[in-house]
mmCIF file of C-alpha atoms in Angstrom:
data_model
loop_
_atom_site.group_PDB
_atom_site.id
_atom_site.type_symbol
_atom_site.label_atom_id
_atom_site.label_comp_id
_atom_site.label_asym_id
_atom_site.label_seq_id
_atom_site.Cartn_x
_atom_site.Cartn_y
_atom_site.Cartn_z
ATOM 1 C CA MET A 16 88.346 162.608 95.042
ATOM 2 C CA PRO A 17 84.910 160.950 94.932
ATOM 3 C CA PRO A 18 84.231 158.437 92.150
ATOM 4 C CA ILE A 19 82.311 159.634 89.118
ATOM 5 C CA PRO A 20 78.702 158.444 89.248
ATOM 6 C CA GLY A 21 78.131 155.564 86.823
ATOM 7 C CA SER A 22 81.841 154.681 86.387
ATOM 8 C CA GLY A 23 81.265 151.163 87.762
ATOM 9 C CA LEU A 24 78.419 150.634 85.289
ATOM 10 C CA ALA A 25 80.635 151.799 82.413
ATOM 11 C CA LYS A 26 83.423 149.385 83.427
ATOM 12 C CA GLY A 27 80.937 146.504 83.620
ATOM 13 C CA LEU A 28 79.517 147.300 80.186
ATOM 14 C CA ALA A 29 83.050 147.492 78.751
ATOM 15 C CA VAL A 30 83.776 143.969 80.033
ATOM 16 C CA THR A 31 80.481 142.731 78.589
ATOM 17 C CA LEU A 32 81.197 144.242 75.166
ATOM 18 C CA ARG A 33 84.723 142.815 75.149
ATOM 19 C CA THR A 34 83.519 139.267 75.860
ATOM 20 C CA MET A 35 80.573 139.518 73.442
ATOM 21 C CA THR A 36 82.899 140.115 70.502
ATOM 22 C CA LYS A 37 85.194 137.121 71.238
ATOM 23 C CA LYS A 38 84.495 133.790 69.582
ATOM 24 C CA THR A 39 83.420 131.068 72.026
ATOM 25 C CA VAL A 40 85.406 127.860 72.272
ATOM 26 C CA THR A 41 83.429 124.697 72.860
ATOM 27 C CA GLU A 42 85.118 121.475 73.918
ATOM 28 C CA GLN A 43 83.676 118.666 71.793
ATOM 29 C CA TYR A 44 83.548 116.125 74.632
ATOM 30 C CA PRO A 45 83.246 113.051 74.381
ATOM 31 C CA ASP A 46 84.550 113.097 70.798
ATOM 32 C CA ALA A 47 87.668 115.007 71.881
ATOM 33 C CA GLN A 48 89.116 114.111 75.268
ATOM 34 C CA PRO A 49 90.010 117.072 77.498
ATOM 35 C CA GLU A 50 93.605 117.975 78.313
ATOM 36 C CA LEU A 51 93.861 117.213 82.025
ATOM 37 C CA PRO A 52 96.414 118.785 84.362
ATOM 38 C CA PRO A 53 99.135 116.365 85.500
ATOM 39 C CA ARG A 54 97.882 116.181 89.110
ATOM 40 C CA THR A 55 94.224 115.519 88.285
ATOM 41 C CA ARG A 56 92.336 113.642 90.970
ATOM 42 C CA GLY A 57 90.088 111.173 89.196
ATOM 43 C CA VAL A 58 89.791 107.821 90.940
ATOM 44 C CA ILE A 59 92.039 105.858 93.278
ATOM 45 C CA GLY A 60 94.014 102.949 91.854
ATOM 46 C CA LEU A 61 95.159 99.997 94.001
ATOM 47 C CA PHE A 62 98.534 98.304 93.559
ATOM 48 C CA GLU A 63 97.542 95.128 95.362
ATOM 49 C CA GLU A 64 101.045 93.642 95.645
ATOM 50 C CA ASN A 65 102.125 96.506 97.931
ATOM 51 C CA CYS A 66 99.098 96.279 100.251
ATOM 52 C CA THR A 67 99.939 94.719 103.633
ATOM 53 C CA VAL A 68 96.410 95.139 105.042
ATOM 54 C CA CYS A 69 97.661 97.562 107.670
ATOM 55 C CA MET A 70 94.212 99.284 107.555
ATOM 56 C CA LEU A 71 95.710 102.785 107.864
ATOM 57 C CA CYS A 72 93.795 104.026 104.821
ATOM 58 C CA ALA A 73 90.461 102.782 106.173
ATOM 59 C CA ARG A 74 91.123 104.177 109.670
ATOM 60 C CA GLU A 75 92.186 107.617 108.463
ATOM 61 C CA CYS A 76 89.414 108.036 105.873
ATOM 62 C CA PRO A 77 87.087 110.813 107.121
ATOM 63 C CA ASP A 78 84.152 109.363 105.147
ATOM 64 C CA TRP A 79 84.695 105.699 106.063
ATOM 65 C CA CYS A 80 84.309 104.749 102.414
ATOM 66 C CA ILE A 81 87.107 102.139 102.269
ATOM 67 C CA TYR A 82 86.168 98.541 103.051
ATOM 68 C CA ILE A 83 88.921 96.010 103.742
ATOM 69 C CA ASP A 84 88.573 92.338 104.663
ATOM 70 C CA SER A 85 91.494 90.011 105.297
ATOM 71 C CA HIS A 86 92.501 86.765 106.966
ATOM 72 C CA LYS A 87 95.714 85.488 108.538
ATOM 73 C CA GLU A 88 97.809 82.778 106.924
ATOM 74 C CA THR A 89 100.623 80.852 108.559
ATOM 75 C CA VAL A 90 103.904 80.950 106.686
ATOM 76 C CA PRO A 91 106.210 78.012 107.476
ATOM 77 C CA ALA A 92 109.644 78.743 108.913
ATOM 78 C CA ALA A 93 112.371 79.492 106.374
ATOM 79 C CA ALA A 94 115.040 77.556 108.278
ATOM 80 C CA PRO A 95 114.672 74.259 110.141
ATOM 81 C CA GLY A 96 113.978 74.857 113.807
ATOM 82 C CA GLY A 97 112.678 78.352 113.021
ATOM 83 C CA ARG A 98 109.373 79.816 114.080
ATOM 84 C CA ASP A 99 106.291 79.846 111.859
ATOM 85 C CA ARG A 100 105.109 83.344 110.955
ATOM 86 C CA SER A 101 101.674 84.693 110.224
ATOM 87 C CA ARG A 102 100.769 87.308 107.623
ATOM 88 C CA ASN A 103 97.630 89.133 106.558
ATOM 89 C CA VAL A 104 96.129 88.226 103.201
ATOM 90 C CA LEU A 105 93.836 90.685 101.436
ATOM 91 C CA ASP A 106 90.372 89.284 100.708
ATOM 92 C CA ARG A 107 88.468 92.447 99.829
ATOM 93 C CA PHE A 108 89.457 96.026 99.121
ATOM 94 C CA ALA A 109 86.640 98.296 97.987
ATOM 95 C CA ILE A 110 86.090 102.047 97.787
ATOM 96 C CA ASP A 111 82.623 103.578 97.704
ATOM 97 C CA PHE A 112 83.054 106.541 95.366
ATOM 98 C CA SER A 113 79.557 107.794 96.153
ATOM 99 C CA LEU A 114 80.890 108.653 99.635
ATOM 100 C CA CYS A 115 84.481 109.553 98.754
ATOM 101 C CA MET A 116 85.313 113.262 98.895
ATOM 102 C CA TYR A 117 88.652 112.839 97.039
ATOM 103 C CA CYS A 118 90.695 114.325 99.869
ATOM 104 C CA GLY A 119 93.648 111.980 99.241
ATOM 105 C CA ILE A 120 94.288 111.190 102.911
ATOM 106 C CA CYS A 121 94.278 107.452 102.176
ATOM 107 C CA ILE A 122 96.996 107.904 99.557
ATOM 108 C CA GLU A 123 99.057 110.136 101.859
ATOM 109 C CA VAL A 124 98.981 107.760 104.855
ATOM 110 C CA CYS A 125 99.690 104.527 102.937
ATOM 111 C CA PRO A 126 103.216 103.589 104.078
ATOM 112 C CA PHE A 127 103.698 101.002 101.319
ATOM 113 C CA ASP A 128 102.603 102.980 98.227
ATOM 114 C CA ALA A 129 99.614 100.776 97.440
ATOM 115 C CA LEU A 130 97.210 103.620 96.537
ATOM 116 C CA PHE A 131 97.631 106.124 93.704
ATOM 117 C CA TRP A 132 95.658 108.889 92.002
ATOM 118 C CA SER A 133 94.481 108.048 88.505
ATOM 119 C CA PRO A 134 93.242 110.815 86.175
ATOM 120 C CA GLU A 135 90.415 108.521 85.017
ATOM 121 C CA PHE A 136 87.137 110.383 85.473
ATOM 122 C CA GLU A 137 84.633 108.512 83.294
ATOM 123 C CA TYR A 138 83.141 106.053 85.762
ATOM 124 C CA ALA A 139 79.561 107.286 86.104
ATOM 125 C CA GLU A 140 76.878 104.715 86.897
ATOM 126 C CA THR A 141 73.100 104.782 86.639
ATOM 127 C CA ASP A 142 72.716 103.190 90.082
ATOM 128 C CA ILE A 143 74.492 104.646 93.119
ATOM 129 C CA ARG A 144 75.154 101.141 94.474
ATOM 130 C CA ASP A 145 77.411 100.462 91.491
ATOM 131 C CA LEU A 146 79.844 103.187 92.601
ATOM 132 C CA THR A 147 81.398 100.812 95.152
ATOM 133 C CA HIS A 148 84.358 99.477 93.183
ATOM 134 C CA GLU A 149 86.093 96.287 94.254
ATOM 135 C CA ARG A 150 89.822 95.565 94.047
ATOM 136 C CA ASP A 151 89.739 94.166 90.494
ATOM 137 C CA LYS A 152 88.316 97.453 89.176
ATOM 138 C CA LEU A 153 90.745 99.478 91.317
ATOM 139 C CA ARG A 154 93.575 97.340 89.897
ATOM 140 C CA GLU A 155 92.523 98.183 86.316
ATOM 141 C CA TRP A 156 92.938 101.888 87.070
ATOM 142 C CA MET A 157 96.589 101.374 88.037
ATOM 143 C CA TRP A 158 97.423 101.230 84.327
ATOM 144 C CA THR A 159 96.150 104.803 83.898
ATOM 145 C CA VAL A 160 98.295 106.243 86.712
ATOM 146 C CA PRO A 161 100.852 108.630 85.166
ATOM 147 C CA ALA A 162 104.552 108.295 85.885
ATOM 148 C CA PRO A 163 105.834 110.560 88.665
ATOM 149 C CA PRO A 164 107.267 113.870 87.491
ATOM 150 C CA ALA A 165 111.017 114.117 87.070
ATOM 151 C CA LEU A 166 113.001 115.557 89.931
ATOM 152 C CA ASP A 167 114.086 119.155 89.760
ATOM 153 C CA PRO A 168 117.664 119.183 88.399
ATOM 154 C CA GLY A 169 118.752 121.559 91.159
ATOM 155 C CA ALA A 170 117.137 119.486 93.929
ATOM 156 C CA GLU A 171 119.122 117.700 96.602
ATOM 157 C CA GLU A 172 119.597 113.973 96.029
ATOM 158 C CA PRO A 173 117.257 111.839 98.180
ATOM 159 C CA LYS A 174 118.927 110.593 101.366
ATOM 160 C CA GLU A 175 118.195 106.951 100.503
ATOM 161 C CA LEU A 176 120.002 107.222 97.171
ATOM 162 C CA ALA A 177 122.909 109.106 98.721
ATOM 163 C CA ALA A 178 123.340 106.420 101.403
ATOM 164 C CA ALA A 179 123.132 103.611 98.830
ATOM 165 C CA ARG A 180 125.642 105.344 96.541
ATOM 166 C CA LYS A 181 128.032 105.928 99.477
ATOM 167 C CA SER A 182 127.973 102.263 100.539
ATOM 168 C CA ALA A 183 128.405 101.104 96.907
ATOM 169 C CA ASP A 184 131.415 103.424 96.502
ATOM 170 C CA ARG A 185 132.910 102.128 99.764
ATOM 171 C CA LEU A 186 132.461 98.493 98.618
ATOM 172 C CA ALA A 187 134.034 99.271 95.220
ATOM 173 C CA ALA A 188 137.008 100.949 96.956
ATOM 174 C CA GLN A 189 137.508 97.889 99.190
ATOM 175 C CA GLN A 190 137.424 95.553 96.193
ATOM 176 C CA GLU A 191 139.895 97.758 94.317
ATOM 177 C CA ALA A 192 142.224 97.812 97.339
ATOM 178 C CA ALA A 193 142.026 94.016 97.587
ATOM 179 C CA ARG A 194 142.936 93.675 93.885
ATOM 180 C CA ALA A 195 145.817 96.131 94.245
ATOM 181 C CA ALA A 196 147.213 94.227 97.238
ATOM 182 C CA GLY A 197 147.782 91.213 94.987
ATOM 183 C CA PRO A 198 146.608 87.637 95.070
ATOM 184 C CA THR A 199 146.639 85.733 98.332
ATOM 185 C CA ALA A 200 148.166 82.294 98.847
ATOM 186 C CA PRO A 201 145.022 80.251 98.056
ATOM 187 C CA GLU A 202 144.569 82.245 94.835
ATOM 188 C CA LEU A 203 148.155 81.386 93.704
ATOM 189 C CA GLY A 204 147.536 77.691 94.074
ATOM 190 C CA GLN A 205 149.847 77.394 97.059
ATOM 191 C CA GLU A 206 148.796 75.042 99.722
ATOM 192 C CA GLY A 207 149.090 75.863 103.349
ATOM 193 C CA PRO A 208 150.886 73.716 105.936
ATOM 194 C CA GLU A 209 149.568 70.187 106.354
#
């Protein structure tokens, strides 16, 4: 059956009339802050203590907007006769948010959880050169990073926790078996043969 001429126009006018009669809702920003979804991508926060200067984030960034500078320091040997070690020390970590496309690849590839999404979105500048934020500014945004969501109650326990729990249970069972076996000779105050 062919459509009735003008039925599309009538449907469009019905939608228009329906929306014209509804009251509009205006968000009173900046007086009232918006309710952001939990996974909002605002800016990237840096947890500097976890950064090992592996440069994975800078290498994988498609926009090349992450700048990292570091130097090597020699760490003396922990034991006498041991070998001195060297480690990277972070000198500069900056992100140019005028180039960043907020893809999150840097956060995904960081093996040490040094980068996090912050829902902070009010960081506009009047000069584009001021959108390159150094590590002290990135560190400030770590305090706005929300806590991770709780695990699904029906989810499988992470393998790391399961392995740790299994070894702790095994150690507790060994200690209990040792206590049940009774005290040994040195514990009773008996001296061995001289």
